[in-house]
Short mmCIF file of C-alpha atoms in Angstrom, two decimals:
data_model
loop_
_atom_site.label_atom_id
_atom_site.label_comp_id
_atom_site.label_asym_id
_atom_site.label_seq_id
_atom_site.Cartn_x
_atom_site.Cartn_y
_atom_site.Cartn_z
CA ALA Q 464 18.56 -40.84 27.38
CA GLN Q 465 20.64 -41.94 24.47
CA THR Q 466 19.73 -45.17 22.70
CA VAL Q 467 21.57 -47.21 20.08
CA THR Q 468 19.73 -49.58 17.73
CA GLN Q 469 21.21 -52.33 15.61
CA SER Q 470 18.42 -53.78 13.50
CA GLN Q 471 20.36 -56.74 12.07
CA PRO Q 472 20.79 -59.52 14.67
CA GLU Q 473 22.80 -61.60 12.18
CA MET Q 474 24.60 -61.03 8.89
CA SER Q 475 26.68 -63.26 6.67
CA VAL Q 476 29.20 -62.53 3.94
CA GLN Q 477 31.40 -64.50 1.60
CA GLU Q 478 35.11 -64.27 2.12
CA ALA Q 479 36.60 -61.36 0.09
CA GLU Q 480 33.19 -59.72 -0.34
CA THR Q 481 31.87 -56.51 1.24
CA VAL Q 482 29.29 -56.27 4.01
CA THR Q 483 27.60 -53.31 5.70
CA LEU Q 484 26.32 -53.36 9.28
CA SER Q 485 23.68 -50.82 10.27
CA CYS Q 486 23.35 -48.69 13.37
CA THR Q 487 21.04 -45.85 14.32
CA TYR Q 488 21.06 -43.81 17.49
CA ASP Q 489 18.99 -41.25 19.27
CA THR Q 490 20.41 -38.24 21.06
CA SER Q 491 19.59 -34.61 21.65
CA GLU Q 492 23.26 -33.64 21.83
CA SER Q 493 25.19 -32.09 18.96
CA ASP Q 494 28.62 -33.39 19.84
CA TYR Q 495 29.43 -36.99 20.69
CA TYR Q 496 31.52 -39.99 19.72
CA LEU Q 497 30.45 -43.12 17.90
CA PHE Q 498 32.28 -46.43 17.93
CA TRP Q 499 32.22 -49.86 16.38
CA TYR Q 500 33.56 -52.65 18.58
CA LYS Q 501 34.27 -56.24 17.66
CA GLN Q 502 33.74 -59.00 20.23
CA PRO Q 503 35.19 -62.40 19.29
CA PRO Q 504 34.51 -65.56 21.35
CA SER Q 505 37.33 -64.50 23.68
CA ARG Q 506 34.81 -61.85 24.87
CA GLN Q 507 37.29 -58.95 24.86
CA MET Q 508 35.89 -55.85 23.17
CA ILE Q 509 38.21 -54.62 20.44
CA LEU Q 510 37.87 -51.15 18.94
CA VAL Q 511 37.33 -51.29 15.18
CA ILE Q 512 36.75 -47.65 14.35
CA ARG Q 513 35.74 -44.35 15.96
CA GLN Q 514 33.98 -41.25 14.64
CA GLU Q 515 33.79 -37.80 16.20
CA ALA Q 516 30.42 -36.21 15.43
CA TYR Q 517 31.93 -32.80 14.67
CA LYS Q 518 33.96 -34.29 11.83
CA GLN Q 519 32.13 -34.46 8.54
CA GLN Q 520 34.68 -36.80 7.00
CA ASN Q 521 33.90 -40.46 7.45
CA ALA Q 522 36.48 -42.43 9.42
CA THR Q 523 38.43 -45.25 7.77
CA GLU Q 524 40.78 -47.89 9.16
CA ASN Q 525 42.25 -50.14 6.49
CA ARG Q 526 39.38 -52.40 5.33
CA PHE Q 527 36.88 -50.79 7.69
CA SER Q 528 35.01 -47.58 6.95
CA VAL Q 529 31.88 -45.87 8.22
CA ASN Q 530 29.04 -43.96 6.63
CA PHE Q 531 28.14 -41.30 9.20
CA GLN Q 532 24.89 -39.47 8.47
CA LYS Q 533 24.47 -37.03 11.35
CA ALA Q 534 21.09 -35.64 10.35
CA ALA Q 535 19.68 -39.13 9.95
CA LYS Q 536 21.47 -40.31 13.12
CA SER Q 537 22.88 -43.24 11.22
CA PHE Q 538 26.33 -44.83 11.59
CA SER Q 539 26.94 -47.90 9.40
CA LEU Q 540 30.12 -49.98 9.21
CA LYS Q 541 31.43 -51.28 5.89
CA ILE Q 542 33.88 -54.16 5.89
CA SER Q 543 35.66 -54.63 2.58
CA ASP Q 544 37.50 -57.77 1.46
CA SER Q 545 36.01 -59.76 4.35
CA GLN Q 546 38.30 -62.24 6.03
CA LEU Q 547 37.55 -65.30 8.15
CA GLY Q 548 39.01 -63.47 11.15
CA ASP Q 549 36.33 -60.79 10.85
CA ALA Q 550 33.71 -63.23 12.12
CA ALA Q 551 32.50 -61.94 15.49
CA MET Q 552 29.80 -59.92 17.24
CA TYR Q 553 29.91 -56.25 16.27
CA PHE Q 554 28.59 -53.58 18.58
CA CYS Q 555 27.80 -49.97 17.81
CA ALA Q 556 28.33 -47.62 20.75
CA TYR Q 557 27.73 -43.98 21.65
CA ARG Q 558 29.44 -41.65 24.11
CA ARG Q 559 28.62 -38.08 24.85
CA VAL Q 560 31.29 -35.41 25.04
CA SER Q 561 31.13 -34.72 28.75
CA SER Q 562 31.98 -31.05 28.91
CA GLY Q 563 31.94 -30.19 32.59
CA GLY Q 564 30.65 -33.58 33.59
CA SER Q 565 32.53 -36.75 34.28
CA ASN Q 566 30.32 -39.53 32.96
CA TYR Q 567 32.18 -41.18 30.12
CA LYS Q 568 30.13 -44.32 29.75
CA LEU Q 569 29.54 -46.11 26.48
CA THR Q 570 25.96 -46.93 25.46
CA PHE Q 571 25.86 -50.05 23.30
CA GLY Q 572 23.45 -51.52 20.80
CA LYS Q 573 22.42 -55.18 20.95
CA GLY Q 574 24.98 -56.25 18.43
CA THR Q 575 25.15 -57.96 15.04
CA LEU Q 576 26.63 -61.44 14.67
CA LEU Q 577 28.74 -61.54 11.52
CA THR Q 578 29.50 -64.88 9.88
CA VAL Q 579 32.14 -65.08 7.15
CA ASN Q 580 31.74 -68.01 4.76
CA PRO Q 581 34.83 -69.45 3.03
CA GLU J 395 51.35 -52.49 27.88
CA ALA J 396 49.53 -55.05 29.98
CA GLY J 397 45.81 -55.31 29.40
CA VAL J 398 42.91 -55.15 31.83
CA ALA J 399 43.05 -58.27 33.97
CA GLN J 400 39.91 -59.95 35.25
CA SER J 401 39.33 -63.05 37.32
CA PRO J 402 37.88 -65.56 37.49
CA ARG J 403 37.15 -66.27 33.84
CA TYR J 404 34.20 -68.51 34.62
CA LYS J 405 32.05 -68.98 37.69
CA ILE J 406 29.06 -71.22 38.36
CA ILE J 407 27.08 -70.71 41.55
CA GLU J 408 23.69 -71.61 42.93
CA LYS J 409 21.04 -68.94 43.38
CA ARG J 410 21.20 -67.13 46.70
CA GLN J 411 24.95 -67.70 46.93
CA SER J 412 27.44 -64.85 46.80
CA VAL J 413 30.18 -64.22 44.26
CA ALA J 414 32.94 -61.66 43.72
CA PHE J 415 34.79 -60.56 40.60
CA TRP J 416 38.14 -58.82 40.46
CA CYS J 417 39.54 -56.31 37.97
CA ASN J 418 42.99 -54.79 37.60
CA PRO J 419 42.93 -51.90 35.10
CA ILE J 420 45.64 -50.47 32.89
CA SER J 421 48.27 -48.71 34.99
CA GLY J 422 47.49 -45.00 35.19
CA HIS J 423 43.89 -45.30 34.03
CA ALA J 424 41.85 -43.24 36.47
CA THR J 425 38.44 -44.32 35.18
CA LEU J 426 37.16 -47.85 35.67
CA TYR J 427 33.86 -49.33 34.47
CA TRP J 428 31.90 -52.48 35.22
CA TYR J 429 29.49 -53.60 32.49
CA GLN J 430 26.95 -56.41 32.56
CA GLN J 431 26.38 -58.23 29.26
CA ILE J 432 23.39 -60.55 29.23
CA LEU J 433 23.35 -63.13 26.44
CA GLY J 434 22.08 -61.60 23.21
CA GLN J 435 22.42 -58.02 24.42
CA GLY J 436 25.01 -55.28 24.42
CA PRO J 437 26.94 -54.41 27.56
CA LYS J 438 25.15 -52.22 30.08
CA LEU J 439 27.03 -49.99 32.52
CA LEU J 440 26.67 -51.03 36.15
CA ILE J 441 29.09 -48.61 37.77
CA GLN J 442 31.79 -46.10 36.86
CA PHE J 443 34.65 -45.09 39.15
CA GLN J 444 36.84 -42.02 38.82
CA ASN J 445 39.90 -42.90 40.90
CA ASN J 446 38.24 -44.39 44.00
CA GLY J 447 35.04 -42.33 43.81
CA VAL J 448 31.76 -43.42 42.22
CA VAL J 449 30.64 -41.34 39.23
CA ASP J 450 27.60 -43.31 38.10
CA ASP J 451 25.92 -46.29 39.76
CA SER J 452 22.38 -45.57 38.60
CA GLN J 453 22.01 -48.99 36.93
CA LEU J 454 23.53 -50.98 39.80
CA PRO J 455 20.95 -53.10 41.71
CA LYS J 456 22.14 -51.89 45.06
CA ASP J 457 20.06 -54.35 47.07
CA ARG J 458 22.33 -57.16 45.88
CA PHE J 459 25.28 -55.67 44.00
CA SER J 460 28.18 -53.77 45.51
CA ALA J 461 31.48 -52.54 44.13
CA GLU J 462 34.56 -50.89 45.48
CA ARG J 463 37.81 -49.54 44.16
CA LEU J 464 40.28 -49.23 46.97
CA LYS J 465 43.27 -46.90 46.43
CA GLY J 466 41.98 -46.06 42.98
CA VAL J 467 43.48 -49.15 41.33
CA ASP J 468 41.95 -52.63 41.60
CA SER J 469 38.22 -53.09 41.86
CA THR J 470 35.88 -55.82 43.05
CA LEU J 471 32.25 -56.35 42.12
CA LYS J 472 30.13 -58.49 44.45
CA ILE J 473 26.70 -60.04 44.13
CA GLN J 474 24.92 -61.23 47.25
CA PRO J 475 22.56 -63.04 46.99
CA ALA J 476 22.67 -64.03 43.32
CA LYS J 477 19.55 -64.53 41.22
CA LEU J 478 19.08 -66.55 38.06
CA GLU J 479 18.80 -63.33 36.03
CA ASP J 480 22.31 -62.32 37.10
CA SER J 481 23.70 -64.90 34.67
CA ALA J 482 25.80 -62.79 32.30
CA VAL J 483 29.30 -61.77 31.33
CA TYR J 484 30.74 -59.08 33.58
CA LEU J 485 33.19 -56.88 31.72
CA CYS J 486 35.65 -54.48 33.28
CA ALA J 487 37.11 -51.59 31.27
CA SER J 488 39.40 -48.67 31.99
CA SER J 489 40.39 -45.38 30.39
CA PHE J 490 42.35 -42.21 31.08
CA ASN J 491 40.35 -39.44 32.75
CA ARG J 492 38.27 -38.21 29.84
CA GLY J 493 39.86 -40.42 27.30
CA ILE J 494 37.95 -42.11 24.56
CA GLY J 495 40.44 -44.96 24.46
CA TYR J 496 38.78 -47.75 26.40
CA THR J 497 40.54 -51.02 27.18
CA PHE J 498 38.32 -53.97 28.03
CA GLY J 499 39.14 -57.12 29.92
CA SER J 500 38.02 -60.57 28.77
CA GLY J 501 35.24 -60.65 31.31
CA THR J 502 33.88 -63.16 33.78
CA ARG J 503 31.09 -65.45 32.62
CA LEU J 504 28.73 -66.04 35.54
CA THR J 505 26.16 -68.81 35.48
CA VAL J 506 23.60 -68.91 38.28
CA VAL J 507 21.78 -72.24 38.58
#
């Protein structure tokens, strides 16, 4: 079974600074998707960034970028120029590429609570 | 487009009572998921529907939890009887068939006392 581990329960960063959130995962599959989701107090999961495992290039979305190390099974999220609105729980998630199957579930880590200090 | 609608937003019940949650997914999304998120943990899949058929319910405590998705649109999740450990946020999400674009609702926070 696939597992996702986030080893940092809490992180803090000063506004305008850069912070990196860590995530490791375990899988025997060669092709899969990895995600970072943000969950503010409103509880709705919001997609931050997505990475396809077959792509060597790291995904970027504005101030958000990932460092995807497939061999090490590591998928960290870097937030540049942190803003007060970035404060939230961040979850790393995994999904297999279901070729022939139909199970498209996301497997989540336990999350990292990010605090942004003004 | 409208988001995934869930109700109620909050619910407090006593143990051994029953409770039901409702979810209305994005129009056209064939796949619907119910996740349980216990405080301090990531969401865990309870059940996945493809149209109105169950794809995965391996993590659903079937002695007390049940779910249905009539006509392949709305879904309800029921707990009967509730236990203290069922206190959690119940999130509903939907996606196109094999899509990797998931839309989540705002969840229902259940407190069992």
